[in-house]
Amino acid sequence: MSSSSPFFRGSILAELVSRTIFVGIVILFVYGGFAYYVSKRTFDHEMGDRLVAIARLSADQTKAEWLPFLTNKGDLYDKFSDFLIRKKKESQAKNILILDPDGRVLVDANGQYDFRENDWLRDLDPEPFDQAKKGMPSVSILFPESDGGIYKVGYAPIFHNQKVIAVMGVESSAGFMQDLDQFAKVLFTFGLVCLVLMGGLLYAFARRFIKPIEELAKASQKIAAGDFNQRVYSTSNNELGAMTHAFNEMAKRLQSHNEYILESMSNGLLVVDLKGRVITFNKAASIILGMSQIEVLGRHYTDVFKSIPAFQEAIRNPHEIDQDLENQEVLLFEENPQIVRLRSAPLLGAESQKLGTEIIFTDETQLRKLQNQIKVSEKMATIGELAAGIAHEIRNPLGAMKGFTEILQKKLKQNDQAKEMVADIASEIEILNKIVTNFLVFAKPTSLDSQRTTLSEAIQGVLPLIENEAKQKKVKLFFDKKDEVDLLLDVEQFRRAVLNLALNAVQASPVKEEIHIEIHGFSRPELLVFLNQQGFVDLKPSETEGNWAVILVLDHGQGIQPENIKKLFTPFFTTKTEGFGLGLSITQKIIEALGGSIAAANRPEGGAVFLVILPALDKKKEENV
């Protein structure tokens, strides 16, 4: 399917030159024809007047009284012939002849007619001869003869006793017609040469003005196809320069508006042209696929996405076989599962011609995780209710057992060995009681008493507890407040979660090392960029807008074994010799109850980082309400 525009089929420059030359040819023919007609008519009238004058003069000098006695070949005939020959020489006419009223030649200067031979010239245009018979001099039209020349005859009446007895005819060659035709040919040739030169000069001069228009046309076609990077440059200070400047401003605003819309989208947008090249790849697409716009734009999609075969195959269907996608789920990576949902549609031009393929996709990974978390939470709630009942039943005999051990210790005053054994039993009962207590806390639904507070204030309250633990381990604690963020928190629960994370960092850090607690505030787009930079691509909030608070807990320990990262928040999982493996599970439960998320990773420079995101309040939005 062709992607060419229906506009600008021909060249404006060629059209301008051809139309100008056409107008010039029309003007040349009209003006030349009019000039030829006027010149011919003027020369014709002048020649006619001259012939009539010669005919009248010759008629007046003719011995009219002798004409009735004129017969074939005699002295009188010779006298009239000599008279006509003399007049012919004087007037430089082709022939001079005397005709009777019936139009027969009595005598002529050239002697080409017999006596009373019919004059065939008169038959070509009899009206002037008839006028002369009536006493009015007249002249014939121009007519060709057998020699190829063009001639004209002037007639004048010959009077005797005030009666027309004969007609004097003067025939002359219209030599001006040949000159006029020659002049017309020269004029026409000169006009054509001038038109060709004018066309060449017009092409040379017009190209300077037409070139920006051609560039505007090409740029307009590309903008219509979705390429808003087009600009046209012109140094003219006239209306064309103003139009070029206005076009560039329009293209710039369209590009800015288009980029703003594309970059503000939470969905990834990918546009492939008919040749398979990626022409649009917005910021959301870059974040979802983990590819920069620079390395994607302008390249063929099969080369760009060869590292993601499933995504490449999903693009091929709508692009090559016109099989549109409708909410198709694609698993991009199996090791670190990432699911995207795709929709596609053809990119159409002004006349519904296909220009490429649009693909819109959303990252469903976090949503799928939330759905799984909800299922897990529902299961855990059911298990928790059951476990809480069992744990409650276990605590009752534990309490009785602890009471019995205390009684035994009092009664076994003299038996130190038995007393020590009972103390060990009491210690194990206490450990078992703590396990049951922690399990009850984990299994119990988290009820929140949220209130508005600043994030720094909420963390400040737990710092003394962390500092005491850090001093014992000879570890330095640093609290870095990058931004001031307001939240709705159950402060007690939140501090418990932060304390768990910080104590884990202290325990993981070598002596005299440092741990850092940082807090940040971001809008959602800023948060996505930050998470991508920190390597937490999967930790994306499900909400499409709003502000977010980020807490980072960093240590300089040995880090987390890669195979243990996914198990960190699993209940009862621990790598320590002491502890029950519920601390991080309880922390995750609290953070998720507060509407946030938590994840852990190893730092490139060594150590581990725990990252928590929580929904924050928008101060500006509240001030406008």
C-alpha positions as MATLAB code, in Angstrom:
seq = 'MSSSSPFFRGSILAELVSRTIFVGIVILFVYGGFAYYVSKRTFDHEMGDRLVAIARLSADQTKAEWLPFLTNKGDLYDKFSDFLIRKKKESQAKNILILDPDGRVLVDANGQYDFRENDWLRDLDPEPFDQAKKGMPSVSILFPESDGGIYKVGYAPIFHNQKVIAVMGVESSAGFMQDLDQFAKVLFTFGLVCLVLMGGLLYAFARRFIKPIEELAKASQKIAAGDFNQRVYSTSNNELGAMTHAFNEMAKRLQSHNEYILESMSNGLLVVDLKGRVITFNKAASIILGMSQIEVLGRHYTDVFKSIPAFQEAIRNPHEIDQDLENQEVLLFEENPQIVRLRSAPLLGAESQKLGTEIIFTDETQLRKLQNQIKVSEKMATIGELAAGIAHEIRNPLGAMKGFTEILQKKLKQNDQAKEMVADIASEIEILNKIVTNFLVFAKPTSLDSQRTTLSEAIQGVLPLIENEAKQKKVKLFFDKKDEVDLLLDVEQFRRAVLNLALNAVQASPVKEEIHIEIHGFSRPELLVFLNQQGFVDLKPSETEGNWAVILVLDHGQGIQPENIKKLFTPFFTTKTEGFGLGLSITQKIIEALGGSIAAANRPEGGAVFLVILPALDKKKEENV';
ca = [
       0.000    0.000    0.000;
       1.442    3.335   -1.003;
       2.031    5.970    1.604;
       2.398    8.846   -0.837;
       0.315   11.909   -0.254;
      -2.586   12.712   -2.645;
      -1.317   16.276   -2.744;
       1.591   17.855   -4.633;
       1.383   15.444   -7.574;
       3.325   17.793   -9.873;
       6.052   20.379   -9.602;
       4.970   23.932   -8.832;
       8.068   25.203  -10.635;
       7.276   23.249  -13.819;
       3.653   24.335  -13.627;
       4.629   27.980  -13.190;
       7.104   27.923  -16.103;
       4.769   25.983  -18.427;
       1.806   28.234  -17.715;
       3.888   31.368  -18.150;
       5.238   30.116  -21.491;
       1.717   29.141  -22.550;
       0.456   32.634  -21.741;
       3.451   34.072  -23.626;
       2.652   31.932  -26.683;
      -0.987   33.008  -26.575;
       0.053   36.654  -26.294;
       2.578   36.193  -29.127;
      -0.019   34.656  -31.433;
      -2.757   37.129  -30.542;
      -0.519   40.186  -30.724;
       1.361   38.916  -33.810;
      -1.867   37.990  -35.577;
      -3.419   41.335  -34.740;
      -0.273   43.199  -35.891;
      -0.167   41.116  -39.100;
      -3.828   41.808  -39.781;
      -3.507   45.552  -39.190;
      -0.293   45.786  -41.278;
      -1.805   43.811  -44.126;
      -4.948   45.901  -44.117;
      -2.961   49.152  -44.012;
      -0.660   48.133  -46.860;
      -3.642   46.782  -48.805;
      -5.484   50.109  -48.513;
      -2.367   52.060  -49.456;
      -1.787   49.851  -52.515;
      -5.437   50.125  -53.494;
      -5.379   53.899  -53.248;
      -2.201   53.978  -55.348;
      -3.651   51.696  -58.039;
      -6.866   53.707  -58.188;
      -4.837   56.906  -58.513;
      -2.774   55.441  -61.382;
      -5.910   54.103  -63.036;
      -7.688   57.472  -62.794;
      -4.660   59.379  -64.074;
      -4.245   56.981  -66.972;
      -7.989   57.109  -67.728;
      -7.943   60.904  -67.807;
      -5.008   60.896  -70.255;
      -6.615   58.331  -72.556;
      -8.030   59.569  -75.897;
     -11.531   58.382  -75.125;
     -12.961   59.636  -78.424;
     -10.686   57.232  -80.299;
     -11.824   54.119  -78.457;
     -14.976   53.517  -80.545;
     -12.738   53.257  -83.594;
     -10.308   50.823  -81.995;
     -10.040   47.568  -83.911;
      -7.845   44.536  -83.745;
      -4.218   45.253  -84.587;
      -3.802   48.522  -86.364;
      -2.181   51.869  -86.008;
      -4.708   53.002  -83.435;
      -4.186   49.819  -81.454;
      -0.447   50.428  -81.499;
      -0.877   53.994  -80.277;
      -2.993   52.876  -77.352;
      -0.522   50.064  -76.666;
       2.407   52.513  -76.657;
       0.446   54.788  -74.339;
      -0.202   51.958  -71.902;
       3.421   50.784  -72.061;
       4.592   54.259  -71.175;
       2.196   54.450  -68.247;
       3.275   51.035  -67.069;
       6.887   52.150  -66.942;
       5.970   55.355  -65.166;
       3.861   53.582  -62.537;
       5.957   50.371  -62.369;
       2.755   48.373  -62.608;
       2.682   44.800  -63.798;
       0.142   45.515  -66.525;
      -2.246   48.251  -67.594;
      -5.234   47.434  -69.732;
      -8.365   48.992  -71.205;
     -11.589   46.998  -70.970;
     -14.903   47.532  -72.725;
     -18.139   47.667  -70.651;
     -18.513   43.901  -71.086;
     -15.178   43.275  -69.393;
     -13.274   42.300  -72.519;
      -9.737   43.532  -73.023;
      -9.359   46.040  -75.828;
      -5.651   46.601  -75.376;
      -3.026   45.950  -72.629;
       0.538   47.077  -72.077;
       1.962   43.543  -71.991;
       0.152   42.357  -75.105;
      -0.893   39.134  -73.369;
      -4.568   39.490  -74.277;
      -6.120   39.298  -77.738;
      -8.457   42.006  -78.881;
     -11.741   41.697  -76.963;
     -10.463   38.666  -75.008;
     -12.298   38.116  -71.783;
     -10.345   39.338  -68.683;
     -10.182   36.456  -66.259;
      -8.934   38.736  -63.471;
     -12.248   40.565  -63.616;
     -14.047   37.277  -63.091;
     -12.134   36.696  -59.843;
     -13.626   39.853  -58.303;
     -16.288   41.418  -60.613;
     -17.636   43.920  -58.084;
     -14.834   46.569  -58.464;
     -15.223   46.451  -62.281;
     -18.966   46.921  -61.953;
     -18.360   49.917  -59.697;
     -16.023   51.419  -62.276;
     -18.646   50.937  -65.025;
     -20.968   53.004  -62.871;
     -18.379   55.793  -62.781;
     -16.816   55.060  -59.364;
     -13.136   54.046  -59.221;
     -12.604   50.851  -57.221;
     -10.012   48.239  -56.423;
     -10.114   44.437  -56.304;
      -9.123   42.112  -53.498;
      -5.689   40.471  -53.333;
      -5.494   37.310  -55.412;
      -2.747   34.838  -56.338;
      -1.645   34.128  -59.858;
      -0.029   31.135  -61.480;
       3.482   32.524  -60.933;
       2.935   32.299  -57.175;
       2.699   36.032  -56.696;
      -0.115   38.011  -55.128;
      -1.706   40.815  -57.174;
      -4.304   43.540  -57.002;
      -6.181   45.480  -59.750;
      -7.380   49.072  -59.604;
     -10.219   50.203  -61.909;
     -11.166   53.692  -63.069;
     -13.904   54.714  -65.580;
     -13.048   56.278  -68.969;
     -15.643   58.940  -69.824;
     -16.679   60.297  -73.221;
     -19.434   62.864  -73.375;
     -20.042   62.148  -69.653;
     -20.664   58.513  -70.393;
     -18.533   55.551  -69.348;
     -17.374   53.944  -72.536;
     -14.509   51.842  -71.084;
     -12.655   50.969  -67.907;
      -8.935   51.477  -67.218;
      -7.400   48.600  -65.213;
      -4.031   48.737  -63.463;
      -2.616   45.432  -62.219;
       0.273   45.456  -59.727;
       2.146   42.892  -57.636;
       1.537   43.041  -53.867;
       5.202   42.655  -52.980;
       4.549   43.950  -49.514;
       2.814   40.647  -48.714;
       6.033   38.701  -49.146;
       7.877   41.216  -47.004;
       5.063   41.088  -44.485;
       5.128   37.273  -44.385;
       8.898   37.316  -44.006;
       8.608   39.866  -41.220;
       5.941   37.720  -39.526;
       8.257   34.699  -39.635;
      11.138   36.687  -38.185;
       8.865   38.181  -35.519;
       7.460   34.763  -34.607;
      10.945   33.211  -34.435;
      12.176   36.091  -32.326;
       9.153   35.751  -30.065;
       9.768   32.026  -29.582;
      13.429   32.669  -28.780;
      12.354   35.327  -26.269;
       9.863   32.893  -24.727;
      12.541   30.209  -24.371;
      14.934   32.703  -22.793;
      12.147   34.006  -20.573;
      11.304   30.454  -19.544;
      14.932   29.759  -18.658;
      15.302   32.990  -16.706;
      11.951   32.399  -15.016;
      13.044   28.881  -14.034;
      16.329   30.197  -12.639;
      14.756   33.053  -10.668;
      11.591   31.217   -9.638;
      13.555   28.254   -8.278;
      14.869   30.472   -5.493;
      11.312   31.269   -4.447;
       9.767   27.888   -5.219;
      12.360   25.826   -3.326;
      11.049   26.857    0.139;
       7.525   26.059   -1.050;
       8.645   22.602   -2.199;
      10.330   22.076    1.165;
       7.129   23.222    2.896;
       5.159   20.703    0.819;
       7.528   17.829    1.677;
       7.638   18.833    5.348;
       3.832   19.031    5.437;
       3.595   15.504    4.041;
       5.960   14.191    6.709;
       4.091   16.027    9.462;
       0.840   14.534    8.148;
       2.548   11.145    8.474;
       3.421   11.896   12.111;
       7.010   13.177   11.842;
       6.930   16.488   13.760;
      10.698   17.057   13.567;
      10.424   18.794   10.193;
      11.726   22.370    9.828;
      12.062   24.595    6.745;
      14.813   27.213    6.542;
      14.518   30.422    4.509;
      16.568   33.635    4.479;
      13.840   35.650    2.737;
      12.401   38.671    4.502;
       9.220   38.727    2.430;
       5.860   37.004    2.830;
       7.484   33.648    1.971;
       9.911   34.056    4.854;
       7.028   34.937    7.170;
       5.118   31.837    6.012;
       8.186   29.645    6.589;
       8.633   31.078   10.080;
       4.946   30.510   10.855;
       5.220   26.917    9.574;
       8.235   26.219   11.788;
       6.449   27.662   14.812;
       3.399   25.531   14.049;
       5.535   22.402   13.642;
       7.394   23.211   16.866;
       4.160   23.624   18.817;
       2.704   20.465   17.316;
       5.863   18.581   18.229;
       5.846   19.971   21.784;
       2.156   19.199   22.202;
       2.593   15.721   20.748;
       5.661   15.020   22.888;
       3.899   16.298   26.002;
       0.950   14.005   25.363;
       3.132   11.009   24.511;
       5.532   11.499   27.408;
       2.660   12.037   29.863;
       1.010    8.745   28.951;
       1.214    6.022   31.552;
       0.863    3.432   28.780;
       3.703    2.543   26.460;
       3.222    3.688   22.855;
       5.139    2.158   19.957;
       4.591    3.228   16.317;
       6.181    1.314   13.437;
       6.097    2.671    9.851;
       5.481    0.567    6.747;
       9.190   -0.251    6.471;
       9.245   -1.613   10.019;
      11.179    1.302   11.515;
      10.232    2.540   14.989;
       9.135    6.194   14.647;
       7.535    6.694   18.075;
       8.652    5.272   21.417;
       7.454    7.234   24.445;
       8.931    7.456   27.935;
       6.495    4.930   29.412;
       7.484    2.407   26.730;
      11.142    3.067   27.534;
      10.568    2.410   31.242;
       8.422   -0.695   30.725;
      10.841   -2.369   28.294;
      14.010   -1.001   29.898;
      15.282    0.509   26.630;
      16.290    4.102   25.968;
      14.499    6.056   23.257;
      17.809    6.812   21.509;
      18.658    3.144   20.955;
      15.154    2.350   19.627;
      14.000    5.241   17.407;
      14.771    4.932   13.698;
      15.761    1.248   13.834;
      13.888   -1.790   12.517;
      11.762   -3.421   15.194;
      13.228   -6.889   14.551;
      16.704   -5.569   15.380;
      15.583   -3.529   18.384;
      13.534   -6.237   20.099;
      15.537   -9.329   19.173;
      16.386   -9.704   22.874;
      12.633   -9.916   23.629;
      11.380  -12.570   21.144;
       7.847  -12.673   22.585;
       7.396   -8.922   22.144;
       8.948   -9.027   18.662;
       6.525  -11.766   17.599;
       3.587   -9.821   19.038;
       4.528   -6.816   16.848;
       4.922   -8.952   13.715;
       1.287  -10.097   13.730;
      -0.378   -6.668   13.345;
       2.444   -5.195   11.244;
       2.979   -7.903    8.633;
      -0.257   -9.895    8.518;
      -2.717   -7.175    9.647;
      -3.859   -9.246   12.613;
      -4.786   -6.636   15.218;
      -4.087   -7.306   18.876;
      -6.832   -6.861   21.446;
      -5.758   -7.094   25.089;
      -3.182   -9.782   24.360;
      -0.935  -10.664   27.281;
       2.735  -11.309   26.590;
       5.308  -12.695   29.029;
       8.479  -10.748   28.269;
      10.946  -12.447   30.576;
      10.732  -15.783   32.374;
      13.564  -15.323   34.872;
      12.199  -12.056   36.204;
       8.564  -12.403   35.095;
       7.181   -9.280   33.409;
       3.746   -9.296   31.797;
       2.485   -6.659   29.341;
      -0.949   -6.307   27.795;
      -0.953   -5.153   24.136;
      -3.468   -3.538   21.806;
      -2.784   -2.547   18.204;
      -4.392   -0.451   15.476;
      -3.321    0.686   12.000;
      -1.864    4.192   11.691;
      -3.943    5.893    8.996;
      -3.241    8.995    6.890;
      -5.492   11.821    5.698;
      -7.294    9.588    3.165;
      -7.338    6.456    5.318;
      -4.208    5.048    3.687;
      -2.116    2.896    6.021;
       1.078    4.605    7.205;
       2.143    2.104    9.839;
       1.050    0.299   13.013;
       0.360    1.656   16.508;
       0.876   -0.589   19.524;
      -0.208    0.459   23.010;
       0.917   -1.681   25.909;
       0.665   -1.579   29.688;
       2.772   -3.272   32.338;
       0.503   -5.750   34.107;
       3.272   -7.164   36.305;
       2.495   -5.129   39.399;
      -1.245   -5.586   38.953;
      -0.765   -9.322   38.634;
       1.375   -9.276   41.768;
      -1.331   -7.360   43.614;
      -3.912   -9.861   42.450;
      -1.697  -12.679   43.677;
      -1.138  -10.826   46.929;
      -4.874  -10.475   47.400;
      -5.292  -14.201   46.855;
      -2.438  -14.905   49.241;
      -3.901  -12.453   51.763;
      -7.272  -14.152   51.550;
      -5.621  -17.516   52.110;
      -3.474  -16.123   54.915;
      -6.513  -14.566   56.554;
      -8.209  -17.946   56.587;
      -5.060  -19.652   57.815;
      -4.525  -16.830   60.315;
      -7.922  -17.287   61.855;
      -7.246  -20.991   62.207;
      -3.693  -20.443   63.424;
      -4.779  -17.763   65.901;
      -7.182  -20.214   67.473;
      -4.519  -22.921   67.615;
      -1.927  -20.492   69.005;
      -4.376  -19.320   71.641;
      -4.971  -22.905   72.645;
      -1.193  -23.501   72.777;
      -0.565  -20.452   74.976;
      -2.900  -21.724   77.701;
      -0.918  -24.930   78.456;
       2.324  -22.944   77.979;
       1.213  -20.629   80.757;
       0.429  -23.588   83.008;
       3.755  -25.214   82.154;
       5.585  -21.998   82.965;
       3.795  -21.867   86.356;
       4.741  -25.474   87.113;
       8.407  -24.797   86.309;
       8.399  -21.869   88.752;
       6.910  -24.124   91.489;
       9.454  -26.840   90.727;
      12.334  -24.354   90.961;
      11.158  -23.332   94.447;
      10.827  -26.942   95.632;
      14.151  -28.053   94.188;
      16.274  -25.731   96.334;
      18.899  -28.348   97.188;
      19.061  -30.123   93.817;
      21.061  -27.785   91.567;
      21.173  -30.169   88.635;
      17.403  -30.643   88.578;
      16.966  -26.945   89.156;
      19.134  -26.184   86.083;
      17.131  -28.596   83.960;
      13.862  -26.935   85.028;
      15.420  -23.526   84.149;
      16.208  -24.835   80.672;
      12.615  -25.997   80.309;
      11.392  -22.547   81.387;
      13.714  -20.883   78.839;
      12.430  -23.062   75.996;
       8.855  -22.392   77.084;
       9.629  -18.634   76.887;
      11.086  -19.054   73.365;
       8.029  -21.027   72.300;
       5.810  -18.330   73.799;
       7.638  -15.643   71.765;
       7.171  -17.689   68.589;
       3.470  -18.006   69.284;
       3.244  -14.270   70.090;
       5.016  -13.272   66.847;
       2.898  -15.700   64.889;
      -0.244  -14.183   66.377;
       0.977  -10.722   65.388;
       1.658  -11.957   61.842;
      -1.644  -13.817   61.507;
      -3.746  -11.081   63.051;
      -5.315   -8.634   60.510;
      -3.539   -5.287   60.659;
      -5.865   -2.575   61.951;
      -4.670    0.955   61.281;
      -5.194    4.175   63.193;
      -3.861    6.553   60.542;
      -3.267   10.233   61.077;
      -1.538   12.957   59.139;
       2.171   13.302   59.864;
       5.446   14.141   58.176;
       7.661   11.256   57.179;
      10.735   12.685   58.894;
       8.827   13.103   62.169;
       7.604    9.496   62.014;
      11.168    8.219   61.520;
      12.695   10.576   64.108;
      10.705    8.769   66.805;
      12.367    5.456   66.100;
      15.944    6.721   65.632;
      16.926    6.528   69.369;
      16.159    2.801   69.430;
      18.219    2.263   66.289;
      21.115    4.397   67.601;
      21.381    2.342   70.796;
      21.636   -0.864   68.801;
      24.124    0.774   66.395;
      26.382    1.962   69.274;
      26.578   -1.536   70.683;
      27.637   -2.785   67.219;
      29.905    0.301   66.743;
      28.015    1.187   63.566;
      27.305    4.803   62.536;
      23.727    5.786   61.671;
      22.976    8.606   59.195;
      19.492   10.003   58.533;
      19.266   12.005   55.257;
      16.045   13.933   54.687;
      16.123   14.677   50.937;
      12.511   15.938   50.849;
       9.791   16.771   53.341;
       6.767   14.553   52.699;
       3.333   14.434   54.356;
       1.496   11.104   54.711;
      -1.425    9.412   56.431;
       0.239    6.850   58.715;
      -0.399    4.624   61.651;
       2.803    5.939   63.234;
       3.226    3.077   65.717;
       2.903    0.384   63.073;
       5.112    2.302   60.638;
       7.865    2.775   63.236;
       7.779   -0.939   63.982;
       8.364   -1.674   60.261;
      11.228    0.873   60.006;
      12.780   -0.476   63.197;
      12.806   -4.018   61.779;
      14.532   -2.826   58.593;
      17.082   -0.684   60.438;
      17.957   -3.403   62.992;
      18.480   -5.878   60.165;
      20.850   -3.340   58.525;
      22.761   -2.869   61.792;
      23.074   -6.608   62.281;
      24.264   -7.086   58.692;
      26.902   -4.302   58.859;
      30.511   -4.956   59.915;
      31.972   -3.051   62.891;
      32.633    0.673   62.302;
      30.646    0.703   59.062;
      27.688    2.974   58.245;
      24.002    2.583   57.605;
      21.946    5.270   55.890;
      18.249    6.031   56.026;
      17.074    8.338   53.233;
      13.646    9.759   52.471;
      12.488   11.258   49.146;
       9.300   12.686   47.657;
       8.309   12.086   44.006;
       5.457   12.501   41.569;
       4.496    9.258   39.824;
       6.551    9.924   36.635;
       9.543   10.919   38.764;
       9.086    7.811   40.888;
       9.122    5.542   37.816;
      12.396    7.095   36.659;
      13.910    6.800   40.153;
      12.898    3.146   40.491;
      14.379    2.404   37.081;
      17.656    4.092   38.083;
      17.822    2.154   41.354;
      17.115   -1.170   39.647;
      13.616   -1.637   41.119;
      11.819   -1.815   37.747;
       9.165   -4.203   39.065;
       8.259   -2.022   42.072;
       5.697    0.187   40.300;
       2.629    1.658   42.022;
      -0.672    0.511   40.563;
      -2.177    4.014   40.787;
      -1.741    6.140   37.657;
      -1.217    9.454   39.448;
      -0.445   11.016   42.830;
       2.679   11.661   44.902;
       4.848    9.086   46.587;
       7.264    8.870   49.499;
      10.371    6.687   49.282;
      12.383    5.328   52.237;
      15.789    3.787   51.573;
      17.685    1.738   54.196;
      21.253    1.063   53.026;
      24.005   -0.963   54.679;
      27.572   -1.981   53.833;
      27.335   -5.654   54.723;
      27.883   -8.732   52.602;
      24.609   -8.270   50.748;
      21.909  -10.826   50.055;
      22.494  -14.109   48.291;
      20.731  -13.895   44.878;
      18.750  -17.081   45.544;
      17.464  -15.608   48.841;
      16.186  -12.255   47.532;
      12.787  -13.667   46.503;
      12.466  -15.545   49.847;
      13.209  -12.595   52.172;
       9.581  -11.794   52.947;
       8.445  -15.416   53.203;
       7.199  -16.262   56.745;
       9.716  -18.164   58.902;
      12.544  -17.748   56.351;
      15.799  -16.601   57.958;
      19.523  -16.940   57.409;
      20.371  -15.967   61.007;
      21.197  -18.387   63.799;
      18.776  -16.471   65.998;
      15.283  -15.221   65.235;
      12.085  -16.725   63.928;
      11.966  -15.386   60.333;
       8.847  -13.285   60.842;
      10.376   -9.790   61.103;
      10.443   -8.978   57.388;
       7.109  -10.725   56.827;
       5.512   -8.513   59.488;
       7.238   -5.436   57.986;
       5.879   -6.255   54.528;
       2.418   -6.769   55.961;
       2.494   -3.368   57.671;
       3.796   -1.541   54.551;
       1.166   -3.141   52.306;
      -1.541   -2.294   54.859;
      -0.387    1.343   54.589;
      -0.878    1.157   50.774;
       2.791    0.818   49.882;
       5.318   -1.720   48.651;
       8.708   -2.974   49.766;
      11.593   -4.639   47.951;
      15.274   -5.446   48.523;
      18.345   -5.606   46.313;
      22.124   -5.697   46.431;
      24.043   -2.454   45.911;
      26.727   -2.329   43.185;
      29.190   -0.823   45.672;
      28.463   -3.579   48.218;
      25.820   -4.133   50.853;
      22.060   -4.277   50.581;
      19.279   -1.738   50.138;
      15.684   -2.014   51.269;
      13.307    0.351   49.459;
       9.820    1.264   50.659;
       7.276    3.369   48.712;
       4.190    4.852   50.350;
       1.410    7.093   48.997;
       1.978   10.747   49.975;
      -0.293   13.762   50.251;
      -0.265   16.488   47.578;
       0.194   19.834   49.370;
      -0.448   21.928   46.268;
      -3.668   20.094   45.519;
      -4.876   20.578   49.088;
      -4.021   24.288   49.000;
      -6.121   24.746   45.845;
      -9.151   23.028   47.373;
];
